[in-house]
PDB file of C-alpha atoms in Angstrom:
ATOM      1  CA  UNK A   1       0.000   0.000   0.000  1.00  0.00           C
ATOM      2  CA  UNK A   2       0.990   3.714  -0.688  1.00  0.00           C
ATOM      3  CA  UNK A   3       0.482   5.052   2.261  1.00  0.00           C
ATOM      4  CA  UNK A   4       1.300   8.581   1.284  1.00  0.00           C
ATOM      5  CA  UNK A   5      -2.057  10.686   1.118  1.00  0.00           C
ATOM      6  CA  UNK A   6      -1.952  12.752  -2.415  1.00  0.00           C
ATOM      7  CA  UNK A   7      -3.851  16.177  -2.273  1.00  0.00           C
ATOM      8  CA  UNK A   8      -6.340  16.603  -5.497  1.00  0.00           C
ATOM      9  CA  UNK A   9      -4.870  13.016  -6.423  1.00  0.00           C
ATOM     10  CA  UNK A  10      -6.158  12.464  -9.820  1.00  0.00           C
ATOM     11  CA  UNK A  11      -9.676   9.840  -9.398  1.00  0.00           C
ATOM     12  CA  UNK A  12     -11.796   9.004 -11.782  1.00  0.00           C
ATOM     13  CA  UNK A  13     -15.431   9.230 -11.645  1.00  0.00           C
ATOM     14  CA  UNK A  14     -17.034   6.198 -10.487  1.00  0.00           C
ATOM     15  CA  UNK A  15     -14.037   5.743  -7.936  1.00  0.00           C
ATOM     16  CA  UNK A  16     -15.851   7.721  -5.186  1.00  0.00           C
ATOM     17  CA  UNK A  17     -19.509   6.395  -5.384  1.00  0.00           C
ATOM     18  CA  UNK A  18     -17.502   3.143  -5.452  1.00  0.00           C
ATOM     19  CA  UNK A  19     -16.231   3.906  -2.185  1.00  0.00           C
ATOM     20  CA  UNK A  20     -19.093   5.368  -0.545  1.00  0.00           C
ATOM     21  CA  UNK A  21     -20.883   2.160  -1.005  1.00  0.00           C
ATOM     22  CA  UNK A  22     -18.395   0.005   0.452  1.00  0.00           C
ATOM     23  CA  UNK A  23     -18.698   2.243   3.472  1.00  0.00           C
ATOM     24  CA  UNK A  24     -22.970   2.078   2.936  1.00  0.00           C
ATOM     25  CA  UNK A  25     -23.480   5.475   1.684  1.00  0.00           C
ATOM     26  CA  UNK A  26     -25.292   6.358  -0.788  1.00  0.00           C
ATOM     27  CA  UNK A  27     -23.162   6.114  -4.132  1.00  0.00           C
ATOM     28  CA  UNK A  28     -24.114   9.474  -5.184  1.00  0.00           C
ATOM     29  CA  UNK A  29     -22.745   9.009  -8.788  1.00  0.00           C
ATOM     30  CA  UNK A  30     -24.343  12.493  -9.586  1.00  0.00           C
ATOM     31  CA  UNK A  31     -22.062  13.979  -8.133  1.00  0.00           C
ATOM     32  CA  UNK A  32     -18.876  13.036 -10.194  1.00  0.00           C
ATOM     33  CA  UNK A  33     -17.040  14.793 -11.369  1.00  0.00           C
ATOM     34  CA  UNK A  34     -18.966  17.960 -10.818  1.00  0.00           C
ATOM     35  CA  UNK A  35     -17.601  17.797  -6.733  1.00  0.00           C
ATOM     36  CA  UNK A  36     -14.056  18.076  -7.645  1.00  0.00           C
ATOM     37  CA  UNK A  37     -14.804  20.814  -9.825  1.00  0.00           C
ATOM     38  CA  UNK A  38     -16.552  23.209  -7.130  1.00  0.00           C
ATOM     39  CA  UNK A  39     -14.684  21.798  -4.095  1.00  0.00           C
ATOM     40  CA  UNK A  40     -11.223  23.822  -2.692  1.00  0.00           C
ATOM     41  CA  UNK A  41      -9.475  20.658  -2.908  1.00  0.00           C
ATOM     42  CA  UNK A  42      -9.546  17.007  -2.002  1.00  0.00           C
ATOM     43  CA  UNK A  43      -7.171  14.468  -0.866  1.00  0.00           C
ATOM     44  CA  UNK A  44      -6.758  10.629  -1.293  1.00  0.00           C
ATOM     45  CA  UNK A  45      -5.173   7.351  -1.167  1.00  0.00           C
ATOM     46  CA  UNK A  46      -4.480   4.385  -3.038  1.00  0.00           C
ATOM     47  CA  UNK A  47      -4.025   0.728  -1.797  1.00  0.00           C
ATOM     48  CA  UNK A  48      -1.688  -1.982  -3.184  1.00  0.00           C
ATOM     49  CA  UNK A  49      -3.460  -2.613  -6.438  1.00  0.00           C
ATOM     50  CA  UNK A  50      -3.986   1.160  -6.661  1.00  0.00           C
ATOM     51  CA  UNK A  51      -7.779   0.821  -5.872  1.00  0.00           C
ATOM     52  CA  UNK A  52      -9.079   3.916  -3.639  1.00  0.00           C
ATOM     53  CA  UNK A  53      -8.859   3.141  -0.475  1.00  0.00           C
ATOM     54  CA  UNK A  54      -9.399   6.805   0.913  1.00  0.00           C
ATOM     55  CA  UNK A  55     -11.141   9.945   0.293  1.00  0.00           C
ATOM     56  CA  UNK A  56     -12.263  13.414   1.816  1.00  0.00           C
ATOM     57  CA  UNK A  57     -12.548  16.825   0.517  1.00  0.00           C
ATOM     58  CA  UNK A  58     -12.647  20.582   1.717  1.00  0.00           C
ATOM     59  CA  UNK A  59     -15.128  23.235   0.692  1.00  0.00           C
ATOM     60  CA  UNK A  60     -15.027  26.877   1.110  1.00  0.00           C
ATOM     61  CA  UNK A  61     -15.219  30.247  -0.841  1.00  0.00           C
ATOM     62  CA  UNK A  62     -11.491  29.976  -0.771  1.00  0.00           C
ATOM     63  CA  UNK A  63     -11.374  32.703   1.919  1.00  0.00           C
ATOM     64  CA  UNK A  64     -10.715  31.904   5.984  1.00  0.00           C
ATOM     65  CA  UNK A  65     -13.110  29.321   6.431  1.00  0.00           C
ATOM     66  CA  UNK A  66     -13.588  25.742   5.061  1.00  0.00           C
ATOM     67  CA  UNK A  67     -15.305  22.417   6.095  1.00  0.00           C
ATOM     68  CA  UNK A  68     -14.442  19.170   5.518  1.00  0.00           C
ATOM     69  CA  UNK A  69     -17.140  16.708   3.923  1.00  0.00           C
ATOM     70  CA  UNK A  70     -17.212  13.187   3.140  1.00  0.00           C
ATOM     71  CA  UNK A  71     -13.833  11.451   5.273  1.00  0.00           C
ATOM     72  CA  UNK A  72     -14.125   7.844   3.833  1.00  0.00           C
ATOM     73  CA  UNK A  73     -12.084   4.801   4.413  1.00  0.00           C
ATOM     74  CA  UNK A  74     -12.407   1.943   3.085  1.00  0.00           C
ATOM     75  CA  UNK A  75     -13.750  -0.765   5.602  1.00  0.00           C
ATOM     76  CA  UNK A  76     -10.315  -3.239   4.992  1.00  0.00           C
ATOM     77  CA  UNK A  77      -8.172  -0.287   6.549  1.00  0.00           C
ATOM     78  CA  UNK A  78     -10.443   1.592   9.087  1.00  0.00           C
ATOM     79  CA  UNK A  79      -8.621   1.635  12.408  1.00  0.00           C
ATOM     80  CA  UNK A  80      -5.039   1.607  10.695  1.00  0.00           C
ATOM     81  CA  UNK A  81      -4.547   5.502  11.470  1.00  0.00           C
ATOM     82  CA  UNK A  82      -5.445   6.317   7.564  1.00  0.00           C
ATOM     83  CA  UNK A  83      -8.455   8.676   7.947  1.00  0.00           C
ATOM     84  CA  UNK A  84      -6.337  10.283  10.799  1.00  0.00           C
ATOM     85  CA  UNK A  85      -3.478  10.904   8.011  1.00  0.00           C
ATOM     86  CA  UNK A  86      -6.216  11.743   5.497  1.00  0.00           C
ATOM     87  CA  UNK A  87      -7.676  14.511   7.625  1.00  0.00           C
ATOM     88  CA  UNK A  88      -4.458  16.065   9.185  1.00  0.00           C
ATOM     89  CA  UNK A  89      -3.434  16.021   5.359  1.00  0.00           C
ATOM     90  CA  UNK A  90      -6.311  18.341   4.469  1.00  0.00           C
ATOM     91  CA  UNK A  91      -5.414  20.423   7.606  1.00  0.00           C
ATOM     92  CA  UNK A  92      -2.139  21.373   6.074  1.00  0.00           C
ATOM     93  CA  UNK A  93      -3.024  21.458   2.882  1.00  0.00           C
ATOM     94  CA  UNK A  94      -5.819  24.288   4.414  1.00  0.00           C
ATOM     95  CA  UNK A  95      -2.732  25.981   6.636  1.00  0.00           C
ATOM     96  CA  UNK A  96      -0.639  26.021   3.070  1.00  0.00           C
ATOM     97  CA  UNK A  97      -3.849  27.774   1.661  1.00  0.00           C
ATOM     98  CA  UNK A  98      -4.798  30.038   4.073  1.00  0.00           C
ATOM     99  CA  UNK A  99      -8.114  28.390   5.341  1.00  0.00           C
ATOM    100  CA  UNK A 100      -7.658  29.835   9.183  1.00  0.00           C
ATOM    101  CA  UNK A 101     -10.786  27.898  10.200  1.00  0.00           C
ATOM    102  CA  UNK A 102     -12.123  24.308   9.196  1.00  0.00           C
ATOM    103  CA  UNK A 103     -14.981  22.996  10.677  1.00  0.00           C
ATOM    104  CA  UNK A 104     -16.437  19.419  10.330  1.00  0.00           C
ATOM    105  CA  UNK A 105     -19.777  17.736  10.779  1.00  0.00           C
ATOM    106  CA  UNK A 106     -19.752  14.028  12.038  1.00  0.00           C
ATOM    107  CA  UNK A 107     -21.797  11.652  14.372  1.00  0.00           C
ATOM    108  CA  UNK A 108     -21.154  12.253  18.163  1.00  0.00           C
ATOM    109  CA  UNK A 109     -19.646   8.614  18.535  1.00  0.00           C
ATOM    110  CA  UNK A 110     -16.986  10.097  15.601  1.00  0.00           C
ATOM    111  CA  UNK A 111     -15.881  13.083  18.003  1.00  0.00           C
ATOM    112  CA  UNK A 112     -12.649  11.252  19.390  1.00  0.00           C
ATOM    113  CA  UNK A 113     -11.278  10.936  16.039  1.00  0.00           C
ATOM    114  CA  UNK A 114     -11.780  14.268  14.996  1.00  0.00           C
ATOM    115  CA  UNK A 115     -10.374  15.043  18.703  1.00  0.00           C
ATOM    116  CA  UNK A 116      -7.133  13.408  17.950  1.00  0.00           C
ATOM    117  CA  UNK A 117      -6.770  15.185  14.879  1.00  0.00           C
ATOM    118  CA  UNK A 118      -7.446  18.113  16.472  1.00  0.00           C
ATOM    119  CA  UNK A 119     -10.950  19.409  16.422  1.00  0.00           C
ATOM    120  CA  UNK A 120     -12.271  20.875  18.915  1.00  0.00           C
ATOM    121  CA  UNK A 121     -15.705  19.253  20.069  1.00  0.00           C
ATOM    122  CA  UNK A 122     -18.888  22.153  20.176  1.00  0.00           C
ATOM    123  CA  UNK A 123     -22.221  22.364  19.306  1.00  0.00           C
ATOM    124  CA  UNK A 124     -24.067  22.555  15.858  1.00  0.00           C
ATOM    125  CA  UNK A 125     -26.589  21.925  13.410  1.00  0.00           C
ATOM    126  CA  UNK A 126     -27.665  20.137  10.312  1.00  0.00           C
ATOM    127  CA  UNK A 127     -30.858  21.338   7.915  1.00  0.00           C
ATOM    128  CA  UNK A 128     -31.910  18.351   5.392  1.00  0.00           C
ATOM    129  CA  UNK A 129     -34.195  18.908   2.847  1.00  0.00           C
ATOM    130  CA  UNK A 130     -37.231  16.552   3.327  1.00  0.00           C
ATOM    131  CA  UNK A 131     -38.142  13.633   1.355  1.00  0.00           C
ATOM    132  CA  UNK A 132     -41.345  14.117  -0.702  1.00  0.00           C
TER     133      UNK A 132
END
């Protein structure tokens, strides 16, 4: 495995939706490649036979604030310190940038991990369209 996380490393289209699934996501197919057009940038990583293996992105207007969206690993190497490399990746990449502030959103049994990489934990909201 190359365990070197690539920032905007080149993916094609059905490589993500691929990924969500294995993680049960929705594929969201809809939204390659149109995402890594509009996103800031993304990073990811490739296993031995150069399959994805890891993906997350950051959004913004480009200006002092970003958010990170969609931290998938693949379920063969969760718990091997990957989306903690993945993440801290897209931390520097934001530093490099200047993105002074990067917020996430993730499940309260998530906030360790994000702790470790060093989040701090706070409070928040999520508005969802409705379903029909």
């Amino acid at each position: 495995m190359n365990d070197k996380v690539r920032i905007n490393l080149p993916i094609e289209d059905e490589e993500v939706p691929l990924l969500r699934e294995t993680v049960g996501w929705a594929r969201r197919d809809q939204d390659y490649p149109l995402l890594f057009e509009r996103c800031t940038f993304w990073a990811g990583m490739r296993g031995e036979n150069e399959e994805l293996i890891a993906f997350g992105y950051l959004c913004g207007m480009g200006l002092e604030h970003g958010y990170i969206e969609d931290v998938i690993v693949h379920p063969l190497y969760q718990g091997s310190g990957i989306g903690a490399k993945l993440v801290k990746r897209l931390l520097v990449e934001a530093e490099t940038t200047g993105i002074e502030i990067v917020t996430v959103t993730f499940d309260t049994e998530h906030a360790p991990f994000y702790q470790r990489c060093g989040f701090t934990y706070g409070g928040g909201g999520v508005w969802r369209i409705k379903n029909g």
